[in-house]
CSV table of C-alpha atoms in Angstrom, one decimal:
chain,number,residue,atom,x,y,z
A,23,MET,CA,70.7,-26.4,-38.1
A,24,LEU,CA,71.8,-25.4,-41.5
A,25,TRP,CA,70.6,-27.6,-44.9
A,26,LEU,CA,71.8,-26.5,-48.2
A,27,SER,CA,70.3,-27.5,-51.3
A,28,ARG,CA,70.7,-27.0,-54.8
A,29,VAL,CA,68.0,-27.1,-58.0
A,30,THR,CA,70.0,-27.4,-61.1
A,31,TYR,CA,67.7,-25.8,-63.9
A,32,GLN,CA,67.6,-27.5,-67.0
A,33,PRO,CA,65.7,-25.8,-69.6
A,34,HIS,CA,62.5,-27.4,-71.2
A,35,THR,CA,61.9,-27.8,-75.0
A,36,ASP,CA,59.0,-28.3,-76.4
A,37,ASP,CA,57.6,-24.9,-78.0
A,38,ASN,CA,54.1,-25.6,-76.6
A,39,MET,CA,55.0,-25.0,-72.7
A,40,LYS,CA,53.1,-22.2,-70.8
A,41,VAL,CA,54.4,-19.5,-68.1
A,42,THR,CA,50.2,-18.4,-66.2
A,43,ALA,CA,51.2,-15.4,-63.3
A,44,LEU,CA,48.4,-15.4,-61.4
A,45,LEU,CA,48.5,-12.0,-58.6
A,46,ILE,CA,46.0,-11.5,-55.9
A,47,ILE,CA,46.7,-8.9,-53.6
A,48,CYS,CA,44.2,-8.3,-50.3
A,49,SER,CA,44.1,-4.4,-50.4
A,50,TRP,CA,43.2,-2.2,-48.0
A,51,LEU,CA,41.9,1.7,-48.4
A,52,LEU,CA,43.5,3.7,-46.1
A,53,LEU,CA,42.0,7.8,-46.1
A,54,GLY,CA,44.7,9.1,-43.4
A,55,SER,CA,45.5,12.1,-42.6
A,56,LEU,CA,46.9,13.2,-45.6
A,57,GLY,CA,43.8,12.5,-47.3
A,58,LYS,CA,45.0,10.2,-50.0
A,59,PRO,CA,43.4,7.0,-51.3
A,60,GLN,CA,45.4,4.3,-51.0
A,61,PHE,CA,45.8,-0.1,-50.9
A,62,PRO,CA,48.0,-1.2,-48.7
A,63,GLY,CA,47.6,-3.1,-45.2
A,64,MET,CA,46.7,-6.8,-44.9
A,65,GLY,CA,49.5,-7.7,-42.1
A,66,VAL,CA,49.9,-11.2,-39.6
A,67,PRO,CA,47.8,-9.8,-37.3
A,68,THR,CA,45.1,-9.6,-39.7
A,69,VAL,CA,46.1,-12.8,-41.2
A,70,THR,CA,46.0,-14.4,-37.5
A,71,ALA,CA,42.6,-13.4,-36.6
A,72,ALA,CA,41.0,-13.5,-40.2
A,73,ARG,CA,42.1,-17.6,-38.8
A,74,ILE,CA,40.9,-17.2,-36.7
A,75,LEU,CA,37.3,-16.5,-37.7
A,76,LYS,CA,37.0,-18.2,-40.8
A,77,GLY,CA,37.3,-21.6,-38.3
A,78,GLN,CA,34.6,-20.1,-36.3
A,79,LEU,CA,32.4,-19.5,-39.1
A,80,ASN,CA,32.5,-23.5,-39.6
A,81,GLY,CA,32.1,-24.4,-36.0
A,82,GLN,CA,35.5,-24.4,-35.0
A,83,SER,CA,37.2,-22.7,-31.9
A,84,GLY,CA,39.5,-21.7,-34.9
A,85,GLU,CA,43.1,-21.0,-33.5
A,86,GLU,CA,43.8,-24.6,-35.4
A,87,THR,CA,42.6,-24.0,-38.3
A,88,LEU,CA,43.8,-22.8,-41.8
A,89,LEU,CA,43.7,-20.5,-43.9
A,90,GLU,CA,44.9,-20.9,-47.7
A,91,MET,CA,47.9,-19.8,-47.8
A,92,ASP,CA,49.3,-21.4,-44.6
A,93,LYS,CA,49.7,-24.5,-46.6
A,94,PHE,CA,51.2,-22.7,-48.7
A,95,PRO,CA,55.6,-24.5,-48.5
A,96,PHE,CA,57.5,-20.9,-48.5
A,97,VAL,CA,57.4,-17.9,-45.8
A,98,SER,CA,59.5,-14.7,-46.0
A,99,LEU,CA,59.1,-10.7,-45.3
A,100,ALA,CA,58.5,-7.7,-47.4
A,101,LYS,CA,60.0,-5.0,-46.1
A,102,THR,CA,57.6,-1.9,-47.1
A,103,TYR,CA,58.8,1.4,-47.1
A,104,ASN,CA,58.8,3.6,-49.8
A,105,THR,CA,61.3,5.0,-50.9
A,106,ASN,CA,60.1,9.1,-48.8
A,107,ALA,CA,58.6,7.2,-46.7
A,108,GLN,CA,58.5,4.9,-43.6
A,109,VAL,CA,55.1,3.8,-43.4
A,110,PRO,CA,54.1,2.9,-46.9
A,111,ASP,CA,50.9,4.1,-48.5
A,112,SER,CA,49.8,1.4,-51.3
A,113,ALA,CA,51.0,2.9,-54.6
A,114,GLY,CA,54.7,3.1,-53.8
A,115,THR,CA,53.9,-0.6,-52.8
A,116,ALA,CA,52.1,-1.4,-55.9
A,117,THR,CA,54.4,0.2,-57.8
A,118,ALA,CA,57.6,-1.9,-56.2
A,119,PHE,CA,55.4,-5.8,-56.3
A,120,LEU,CA,54.4,-4.8,-59.5
A,121,CYS,CA,56.7,-3.0,-61.4
A,122,GLY,CA,60.4,-3.8,-59.4
A,123,VAL,CA,61.2,-1.0,-58.1
A,124,LYS,CA,61.0,1.2,-55.1
A,125,ALA,CA,58.6,4.6,-54.9
A,126,ASN,CA,57.6,7.5,-53.7
A,127,GLU,CA,54.4,7.5,-51.8
A,128,GLY,CA,51.0,8.6,-53.6
A,129,THR,CA,53.0,8.2,-57.4
A,130,VAL,CA,52.2,4.9,-59.8
A,131,GLY,CA,54.6,3.2,-62.7
A,132,VAL,CA,57.4,5.7,-62.0
A,133,SER,CA,60.1,6.1,-60.4
A,134,ALA,CA,61.4,7.8,-57.0
A,135,ALA,CA,62.8,10.6,-59.4
A,136,ALA,CA,59.3,11.6,-59.9
A,137,VAL,CA,57.7,14.0,-57.6
A,138,ARG,CA,53.7,14.0,-56.6
A,139,SER,CA,51.3,16.1,-58.1
A,140,GLN,CA,53.6,17.5,-60.7
A,141,CYS,CA,53.1,16.0,-64.2
A,142,ASN,CA,56.2,17.7,-65.8
A,143,THR,CA,58.8,15.1,-63.4
A,144,THR,CA,56.7,12.3,-66.1
A,145,GLU,CA,58.0,11.5,-68.3
A,146,GLY,CA,61.5,10.0,-68.5
A,147,ASN,CA,60.6,8.1,-65.0
A,148,GLU,CA,58.0,5.7,-66.5
A,149,VAL,CA,58.3,2.2,-64.7
A,150,THR,CA,56.4,-1.0,-66.6
A,151,SER,CA,55.3,-4.0,-64.5
A,152,ILE,CA,55.3,-7.7,-64.7
A,153,LEU,CA,51.8,-7.2,-66.6
A,154,ARG,CA,53.5,-5.7,-69.3
A,155,TRP,CA,56.7,-7.6,-69.5
A,156,ALA,CA,53.9,-11.2,-69.5
A,157,LYS,CA,51.8,-9.2,-72.9
A,158,ASP,CA,54.9,-8.2,-74.5
A,159,ALA,CA,55.9,-12.7,-74.2
A,160,GLY,CA,52.8,-13.0,-75.7
A,161,LYS,CA,50.7,-14.0,-72.3
A,162,ALA,CA,47.3,-13.4,-71.6
A,163,VAL,CA,46.7,-10.5,-68.8
A,164,GLY,CA,44.3,-9.2,-66.3
A,165,ILE,CA,43.1,-8.0,-63.2
A,166,VAL,CA,40.4,-8.0,-60.3
A,167,THR,CA,39.7,-6.4,-57.8
A,168,THR,CA,36.9,-5.1,-55.1
A,169,THR,CA,38.1,-1.8,-55.2
A,170,ARG,CA,38.0,0.6,-58.1
A,171,VAL,CA,39.9,-0.8,-61.5
A,172,ASN,CA,42.1,3.1,-61.6
A,173,HIS,CA,42.7,2.7,-57.6
A,174,ALA,CA,46.6,2.5,-56.6
A,175,THR,CA,47.1,-1.4,-56.7
A,176,PRO,CA,45.5,-2.6,-60.5
A,177,SER,CA,47.0,1.6,-61.8
A,178,ALA,CA,50.7,0.2,-61.6
A,179,ALA,CA,50.4,-2.5,-63.6
A,180,TYR,CA,49.6,-0.5,-65.8
A,181,ALA,CA,49.3,3.3,-65.5
A,182,HIS,CA,52.4,5.8,-65.4
A,183,SER,CA,50.6,9.2,-63.0
A,184,VAL,CA,52.5,11.4,-60.1
A,185,ASP,CA,49.3,11.0,-58.1
A,186,ARG,CA,47.2,7.8,-57.5
A,187,GLU,CA,44.0,10.6,-57.1
A,188,TRP,CA,43.9,11.1,-60.7
A,189,TYR,CA,41.3,8.9,-62.1
A,190,SER,CA,39.7,10.5,-64.3
A,191,ASP,CA,40.7,14.1,-65.2
A,192,SER,CA,37.7,15.2,-63.3
A,193,GLU,CA,40.3,14.6,-60.3
A,194,MET,CA,43.3,16.5,-62.6
A,195,PRO,CA,44.5,20.5,-62.4
A,196,ALA,CA,43.8,22.1,-65.4
A,197,GLU,CA,47.4,22.7,-65.3
A,198,ALA,CA,48.9,19.1,-65.4
A,199,LEU,CA,46.0,18.2,-68.5
A,200,GLN,CA,48.1,21.3,-70.5
A,201,ALA,CA,50.9,19.7,-69.8
A,202,GLY,CA,50.0,16.7,-71.2
A,203,CYS,CA,49.5,13.6,-68.4
A,204,LYS,CA,46.4,11.7,-68.8
A,205,ASP,CA,43.8,10.2,-65.7
A,206,ILE,CA,44.6,6.8,-64.7
A,207,ALA,CA,40.5,5.9,-66.2
A,208,ARG,CA,42.7,6.6,-70.0
A,209,GLN,CA,45.6,4.9,-69.2
A,210,LEU,CA,44.1,1.6,-68.7
A,211,PHE,CA,42.3,1.5,-72.0
A,212,GLU,CA,45.3,3.2,-74.1
A,213,ASN,CA,48.5,2.4,-72.4
A,214,ILE,CA,47.6,-1.4,-72.7
A,215,PRO,CA,44.9,-1.5,-74.9
A,216,ASN,CA,44.3,-5.5,-74.8
A,217,ILE,CA,44.6,-6.6,-71.1
A,218,ASP,CA,42.4,-9.6,-71.6
A,219,VAL,CA,40.3,-9.5,-68.2
A,220,VAL,CA,39.8,-6.1,-65.7
A,221,LEU,CA,36.7,-6.7,-63.5
A,222,GLY,CA,36.3,-4.5,-60.4
A,223,GLY,CA,34.0,-1.3,-60.0
A,224,GLY,CA,34.8,2.3,-61.0
A,225,ARG,CA,31.9,2.9,-63.9
A,226,LYS,CA,31.2,6.4,-63.3
A,227,TYR,CA,35.5,7.5,-64.2
A,228,MET,CA,34.7,5.6,-67.9
A,229,PHE,CA,31.6,7.5,-68.5
A,230,PRO,CA,30.9,11.1,-69.8
A,231,LYS,CA,30.2,13.3,-66.8
A,232,ASN,CA,26.4,13.7,-65.7
A,233,LYS,CA,26.1,10.5,-67.6
A,234,SER,CA,23.9,8.2,-65.6
A,235,ASP,CA,25.1,5.0,-63.7
A,236,VAL,CA,22.9,2.0,-65.5
A,237,GLU,CA,22.7,0.5,-61.8
A,238,TYR,CA,22.2,3.9,-60.2
A,239,PRO,CA,20.5,6.1,-62.3
A,240,ASN,CA,18.8,8.6,-59.4
A,241,VAL,CA,22.3,8.4,-57.4
A,242,LEU,CA,23.6,12.3,-58.6
A,243,LYS,CA,27.3,11.1,-57.1
A,244,HIS,CA,27.1,8.1,-58.6
A,245,SER,CA,27.3,9.5,-62.4
A,246,GLY,CA,30.2,10.1,-65.4
A,247,THR,CA,32.5,12.4,-64.2
A,248,ARG,CA,34.6,12.4,-67.3
A,249,LYS,CA,34.2,16.2,-68.1
A,250,ASP,CA,36.2,14.9,-71.7
A,251,GLY,CA,33.3,13.9,-73.0
A,252,ARG,CA,34.4,10.3,-73.6
A,253,ASN,CA,32.9,7.0,-73.3
A,254,LEU,CA,35.7,4.6,-72.5
A,255,VAL,CA,33.4,1.7,-72.6
A,256,GLN,CA,32.3,2.4,-75.6
A,257,GLU,CA,35.1,2.8,-77.1
A,258,TRP,CA,36.4,-0.4,-75.9
A,259,THR,CA,33.6,-1.8,-76.8
A,260,ASP,CA,33.6,-0.5,-80.9
A,261,ARG,CA,37.3,-1.9,-80.0
A,262,MET,CA,36.1,-5.7,-79.4
A,263,LYS,CA,33.5,-6.5,-80.9
A,264,ASP,CA,35.2,-9.4,-83.5
A,265,LYS,CA,37.6,-10.5,-80.9
A,266,LYS,CA,34.9,-12.0,-78.5
A,267,GLY,CA,35.4,-8.8,-76.4
A,268,HIS,CA,32.5,-8.8,-73.8
A,269,TYR,CA,31.3,-5.7,-71.5
A,270,VAL,CA,29.2,-6.9,-68.0
A,271,TRP,CA,27.7,-5.3,-65.4
A,272,ASN,CA,26.5,-7.0,-63.1
A,273,LYS,CA,27.4,-10.7,-62.2
A,274,LYS,CA,23.7,-12.3,-63.2
A,275,GLN,CA,25.4,-11.4,-67.1
A,276,LEU,CA,29.5,-12.3,-65.8
A,277,LEU,CA,28.0,-15.8,-64.8
A,278,SER,CA,26.2,-16.3,-68.3
A,279,LEU,CA,29.5,-16.0,-70.2
A,280,ASN,CA,31.2,-19.5,-71.1
A,281,PRO,CA,34.2,-19.2,-71.2
A,282,ASN,CA,35.8,-20.8,-74.3
A,283,ASN,CA,33.6,-17.8,-76.5
A,284,VAL,CA,35.5,-14.6,-74.7
A,285,ASP,CA,38.7,-13.6,-75.2
A,286,TYR,CA,38.3,-10.1,-73.4
A,287,LEU,CA,36.4,-9.2,-70.2
A,288,LEU,CA,36.0,-5.8,-69.0
A,289,GLY,CA,33.5,-5.8,-66.2
A,290,LEU,CA,33.0,-3.1,-64.1
A,291,PHE,CA,30.0,-3.8,-61.5
A,292,GLU,CA,29.7,-0.5,-58.9
A,293,PRO,CA,30.3,3.4,-59.7
A,294,GLY,CA,33.4,3.4,-57.2
A,295,ASP,CA,34.7,0.1,-55.2
A,296,LEU,CA,32.2,-2.8,-54.8
A,297,THR,CA,30.6,-3.3,-51.3
A,298,TYR,CA,31.6,-4.9,-48.5
A,299,ASP,CA,31.2,-8.6,-49.0
A,300,LEU,CA,29.1,-8.5,-45.7
A,301,GLU,CA,26.7,-6.6,-48.0
A,302,ARG,CA,27.2,-8.1,-50.9
A,303,ASN,CA,23.7,-7.6,-53.1
A,304,THR,CA,24.5,-11.3,-53.6
A,305,ASP,CA,22.0,-11.7,-57.0
A,306,ASN,CA,23.5,-9.0,-58.7
A,307,ASP,CA,27.1,-8.8,-57.0
A,308,PRO,CA,30.0,-10.6,-57.7
A,309,SER,CA,31.6,-12.8,-55.0
A,310,LEU,CA,35.9,-12.1,-56.2
A,311,THR,CA,35.3,-16.2,-56.1
A,312,GLU,CA,33.1,-15.5,-58.3
A,313,MET,CA,35.4,-13.3,-60.5
A,314,VAL,CA,39.0,-15.2,-60.2
A,315,GLU,CA,36.7,-18.2,-61.6
A,316,VAL,CA,35.5,-16.7,-64.4
A,317,ALA,CA,39.2,-14.7,-64.6
A,318,ILE,CA,41.2,-17.6,-64.7
A,319,LYS,CA,38.9,-19.9,-67.1
A,320,ILE,CA,39.4,-17.5,-70.2
A,321,LEU,CA,43.1,-16.7,-69.2
A,322,ARG,CA,44.2,-19.8,-69.7
A,323,LYS,CA,43.2,-20.7,-73.2
A,324,ASN,CA,46.3,-18.8,-74.0
A,325,PRO,CA,49.2,-21.5,-75.0
A,326,SER,CA,51.8,-19.5,-73.8
A,327,GLY,CA,50.3,-19.1,-70.2
A,328,PHE,CA,48.9,-16.5,-68.6
A,329,TYR,CA,49.0,-13.4,-65.8
A,330,LEU,CA,46.3,-12.4,-63.2
A,331,LEU,CA,46.4,-9.7,-60.3
A,332,VAL,CA,44.1,-10.0,-57.9
A,333,GLU,CA,43.2,-7.7,-55.2
A,334,GLY,CA,41.0,-8.0,-52.2
A,335,GLY,CA,41.3,-4.1,-52.1
A,336,ARG,CA,38.4,-3.6,-49.1
A,337,ILE,CA,40.6,-5.5,-46.4
A,338,ASP,CA,42.3,-2.5,-46.5
A,339,HIS,CA,39.1,0.0,-46.7
A,340,GLY,CA,37.0,-2.1,-43.8
A,341,HIS,CA,41.0,-1.3,-40.8
A,342,HIS,CA,40.9,2.1,-43.0
A,343,GLU,CA,36.6,2.8,-41.3
A,344,GLY,CA,37.9,1.0,-37.9
A,345,LYS,CA,35.1,-1.9,-39.3
A,346,ALA,CA,37.9,-4.6,-37.7
A,347,LYS,CA,35.0,-6.7,-38.9
A,348,GLN,CA,33.6,-5.6,-42.1
A,349,ALA,CA,37.2,-6.6,-43.1
A,350,LEU,CA,38.3,-9.5,-41.6
A,351,HIS,CA,35.2,-11.7,-43.3
A,352,GLU,CA,36.5,-9.1,-46.6
A,353,ALA,CA,39.8,-11.8,-46.0
A,354,VAL,CA,37.9,-14.6,-45.8
A,355,GLU,CA,36.9,-14.1,-49.2
A,356,MET,CA,40.6,-13.0,-50.3
A,357,ASP,CA,40.9,-17.0,-48.8
A,358,ARG,CA,38.1,-18.6,-50.2
A,359,ALA,CA,39.5,-17.0,-54.2
A,360,ILE,CA,42.8,-18.1,-53.0
A,361,GLY,CA,41.8,-22.0,-52.6
A,362,ARG,CA,39.0,-21.7,-55.9
A,363,ALA,CA,42.3,-20.7,-57.9
A,364,GLY,CA,44.5,-23.2,-56.5
A,365,LEU,CA,41.7,-25.3,-57.5
A,366,LEU,CA,41.7,-24.6,-61.0
A,367,THR,CA,45.5,-24.2,-61.4
A,368,SER,CA,48.1,-26.9,-60.5
A,369,ILE,CA,51.1,-26.5,-58.1
A,370,HIS,CA,53.3,-28.3,-60.7
A,371,ASP,CA,53.0,-26.2,-63.1
A,372,THR,CA,51.7,-22.8,-61.0
A,373,LEU,CA,53.9,-20.4,-58.7
A,374,THR,CA,50.7,-19.1,-56.1
A,375,ILE,CA,52.1,-15.6,-53.9
A,376,VAL,CA,50.1,-14.0,-51.5
A,377,THR,CA,51.2,-10.9,-49.8
A,378,ALA,CA,50.2,-7.5,-48.7
A,379,ASP,CA,51.7,-3.7,-49.8
A,380,HIS,CA,51.3,-2.9,-46.1
A,381,SER,CA,50.1,-3.6,-42.3
A,382,HIS,CA,47.4,-0.8,-40.1
A,383,VAL,CA,47.7,-0.6,-36.8
A,384,PHE,CA,45.2,-3.4,-36.4
A,385,ASN,CA,45.8,-5.8,-33.7
A,386,PHE,CA,44.0,-8.0,-31.1
A,387,GLY,CA,44.9,-9.3,-27.7
A,388,GLY,CA,44.2,-9.1,-23.6
A,389,TYR,CA,44.6,-13.4,-23.0
A,390,THR,CA,41.1,-14.0,-24.3
A,391,VAL,CA,40.4,-17.3,-23.4
A,392,ARG,CA,40.8,-19.7,-26.0
A,393,GLY,CA,37.4,-20.2,-28.5
A,394,ASN,CA,36.7,-17.4,-27.8
A,395,THR,CA,34.8,-15.5,-30.5
A,396,ILE,CA,37.7,-13.0,-32.2
A,397,PHE,CA,35.3,-9.5,-32.4
A,398,GLY,CA,34.1,-10.8,-28.5
A,399,LEU,CA,35.6,-8.9,-25.1
A,400,ALA,CA,39.0,-10.0,-23.6
A,401,PRO,CA,37.9,-11.7,-19.9
A,402,ARG,CA,38.7,-9.7,-17.6
A,403,VAL,CA,38.0,-5.6,-17.0
A,404,SER,CA,41.0,-2.7,-17.5
A,405,ASP,CA,42.5,-2.1,-13.9
A,406,ILE,CA,42.8,1.6,-14.6
A,407,ASP,CA,38.8,2.3,-15.4
A,408,GLN,CA,37.1,-0.3,-14.5
A,409,LYS,CA,34.8,-1.3,-17.9
A,410,PRO,CA,35.7,-3.8,-20.7
A,411,PHE,CA,37.1,-3.9,-24.5
A,412,THR,CA,36.8,-6.0,-26.7
A,413,SER,CA,40.1,-8.1,-27.9
A,414,ILE,CA,40.6,-6.3,-31.0
A,415,LEU,CA,41.5,-2.7,-30.8
A,416,TYR,CA,43.7,0.3,-33.4
A,417,GLY,CA,46.4,2.0,-32.2
A,418,ASN,CA,43.7,5.0,-34.6
A,419,GLY,CA,41.7,5.2,-36.0
A,420,PRO,CA,37.8,6.8,-35.9
A,421,GLY,CA,37.3,4.6,-32.7
A,422,TYR,CA,38.2,6.7,-30.8
A,423,LYS,CA,35.9,7.8,-28.6
A,424,ILE,CA,35.2,10.0,-25.0
A,425,VAL,CA,31.6,9.6,-23.1
A,426,ASN,CA,31.5,11.8,-20.6
A,427,GLY,CA,34.8,12.4,-20.1
A,428,ALA,CA,36.1,9.0,-20.0
A,429,ARG,CA,36.2,5.6,-22.2
A,430,GLU,CA,33.3,4.1,-23.5
A,431,ASN,CA,32.0,1.2,-22.1
A,432,VAL,CA,31.4,-0.9,-24.6
A,433,SER,CA,29.0,-3.2,-23.0
A,434,THR,CA,26.8,-1.4,-22.8
A,435,ILE,CA,26.7,-1.0,-27.4
A,436,ASP,CA,25.8,-3.8,-30.1
A,437,TYR,CA,30.5,-4.4,-30.6
A,438,GLN,CA,29.5,-7.3,-32.9
A,439,GLU,CA,27.6,-5.2,-35.0
A,440,ASN,CA,28.6,-5.1,-38.5
A,441,ASN,CA,30.1,-1.7,-39.0
A,442,TYR,CA,31.1,-1.2,-34.7
A,443,GLN,CA,34.1,0.6,-34.9
A,444,ALA,CA,36.6,-0.8,-32.3
A,445,GLN,CA,38.2,1.3,-29.8
A,446,ALA,CA,41.5,3.2,-30.9
A,447,ALA,CA,44.0,5.0,-28.7
A,448,VAL,CA,44.3,8.2,-31.2
A,449,PRO,CA,41.3,9.7,-32.3
A,450,LEU,CA,41.3,9.4,-36.2
A,451,SER,CA,38.9,10.0,-39.4
A,452,MET,CA,41.3,7.2,-40.9
A,453,GLU,CA,43.1,4.8,-39.6
A,454,THR,CA,46.6,4.3,-40.7
A,455,HIS,CA,48.7,2.5,-42.2
A,456,GLY,CA,51.2,-0.3,-39.9
A,457,GLY,CA,55.1,-0.3,-41.0
A,458,GLU,CA,55.4,-3.5,-40.4
A,459,ASP,CA,57.8,-6.1,-43.0
A,460,VAL,CA,54.0,-8.2,-44.2
A,461,ALA,CA,54.3,-11.9,-44.8
A,462,VAL,CA,54.9,-13.4,-48.7
A,463,PHE,CA,53.3,-17.2,-48.4
A,464,ALA,CA,54.7,-18.8,-51.8
A,465,LYS,CA,53.5,-22.0,-53.5
A,466,GLY,CA,54.9,-24.1,-56.5
A,467,PRO,CA,57.8,-23.4,-58.9
A,468,LEU,CA,60.6,-21.1,-57.8
A,469,ALA,CA,58.8,-20.7,-54.8
A,470,HIS,CA,62.0,-21.4,-52.6
A,471,LEU,CA,62.9,-18.1,-54.5
A,472,LEU,CA,61.5,-16.0,-51.6
A,473,HIS,CA,62.9,-17.1,-48.3
A,474,GLY,CA,64.3,-15.1,-45.5
A,475,VAL,CA,63.4,-10.6,-45.5
A,476,HIS,CA,63.5,-8.9,-49.4
A,477,GLU,CA,63.0,-5.3,-50.2
A,478,GLN,CA,59.4,-5.8,-51.4
A,479,ASN,CA,60.5,-5.0,-54.7
A,480,TYR,CA,62.1,-8.2,-55.0
A,481,ILE,CA,59.3,-10.3,-55.8
A,482,PRO,CA,58.3,-8.9,-59.8
A,483,HIS,CA,61.8,-9.8,-60.6
A,484,VAL,CA,60.6,-13.6,-58.8
A,485,MET,CA,58.3,-14.1,-61.0
A,486,ALA,CA,59.7,-12.7,-63.9
A,487,TYR,CA,63.1,-15.0,-63.5
A,488,ALA,CA,60.6,-18.0,-63.5
A,489,ALA,CA,58.9,-17.4,-66.1
A,490,CYS,CA,61.4,-16.6,-68.1
A,491,ILE,CA,60.2,-12.7,-69.6
A,492,GLY,CA,61.2,-8.9,-68.8
A,493,GLN,CA,65.2,-8.5,-69.0
A,494,ASN,CA,66.5,-11.1,-67.2
A,495,ARG,CA,66.2,-14.6,-69.2
A,496,GLU,CA,69.7,-15.9,-69.8
A,497,HIS,CA,69.4,-18.8,-67.4
A,498,CYS,CA,65.6,-19.5,-69.4
A,499,LEU,CA,67.7,-20.2,-73.0
A,500,ALA,CA,68.4,-23.6,-74.6
A,501,HIS,CA,71.2,-25.9,-74.0
A,502,SER,CA,71.3,-25.9,-77.9
A,503,GLY,CA,72.2,-22.3,-77.9
A,504,THR,CA,69.8,-21.2,-79.9
A,505,ALA,CA,67.8,-17.9,-79.2
A,506,GLY,CA,64.2,-19.9,-77.9
A,507,LEU,CA,63.5,-18.9,-74.5
A,508,ARG,CA,61.6,-22.2,-72.4
A,509,PRO,CA,60.3,-21.3,-69.1
A,510,VAL,CA,61.3,-23.2,-66.0
A,511,PHE,CA,57.5,-24.4,-66.0
A,512,SER,CA,54.2,-24.3,-67.4
A,513,SER,CA,52.4,-21.5,-65.7
A,514,ILE,CA,53.4,-19.2,-63.3
A,515,ALA,CA,50.7,-17.9,-60.7
A,516,ALA,CA,52.0,-15.7,-58.4
A,517,ILE,CA,48.9,-14.6,-56.1
A,518,LEU,CA,50.1,-11.3,-54.4
A,519,THR,CA,47.3,-10.8,-51.9
A,520,ALA,CA,48.8,-7.5,-51.7
A,521,THR,CA,46.5,-5.5,-48.7
A,522,ARG,CA,46.3,-1.6,-49.5
A,523,LEU,CA,45.6,0.6,-47.7
A,524,LEU,CA,43.8,4.6,-49.2
A,525,CYS,CA,46.9,6.2,-47.7
């Protein structure tokens, strides 16, 4: 059967209407055979497994449970390939779903004309993101991530770099610095100098080389990395001292803030990525949900609305390390963050999008019975080697183990331990991304535009169209013919749950 529904656009005439965009990204980190850091990864198998885990954590069998994204009325698929890669990396995919153009793997905020690691291909090939479009339209904007704030997914929102690994000038080749290319941490503060909220990890990239970390003063690997001697945090603090700007580095400082008295917030809670939620120091480290709540409460004060990018980046890391339990608990925490965002916004004026930038070679099967623990064994042993196997398996990764010339017998080890590496078919030091399409869940005004199968770079154009920002705004003109733009709804929150991989 075929149903056709016509939607007539009626522009608003209220000058005080606001547009909000909230983008939540579930990221994963892939350190693959190329040795490149990346962030995509929450494929459909991860969504399903996280749903079961959520239910089992609540004492249910799990299969019937609903994730927050399961409640969204519109679902589509996004094709994740990069311009030069069938199986993508997180930098290219982040550029697609933030900047609206497909890009090469390993590059952020530049078009496919830019060549990875070649500084002289940057100029003239920069592309801007929906975060920039929203900021230019007078909206508040923010970034929340469980990875480094200068990692692939968040950096595509503000940086233009031909190499995603150029976290600070210490990671850049001398010729690139001499040619005038800037490291990503520096671009965070210079390209869009007044990003309203930035929360995540990555402290060490902001401080002079060898400067001791405030939380780990005796751990050399956590010390500052910058060769230029700049203290980017201090520079930001000095610039924001008269603008209700606050810098925090722990949970107590974050939650003690009164959002009504904060206009700008920079929070860097770890030298690198945040710890896994299963290992998080709940006294000192904020959860993703807590960061999201603070961010929204600050950003929503803007009468013109806001745009917030939220990334659950450590889902990806868990998969790359073959640690399914870590990855799935990160996904459940992302689900909590999506739920909290839903409570702080309204479906009537907030477009919420949940997706992933790419998938992983993670899966589960084995004819398990209803209610079987998601981390448990299949009910039968292998008919080839007569050994048991876990339901969760990886196509490749560090879980490949041979003991005495044969597959390891998992019944002799604790396969439900937090850091157990599930068995993999092919040995790799790090598991890789998957190449299949990823789901896109949407709710709120104009969510119906996300349906069917789309290129991944279609996503930010939907958000921009709904918010009346960016280039395509003719539909926003008032009937009177005046030049004033009116958003379709007061709040566009695009929660783009993109899983990243570190490739």
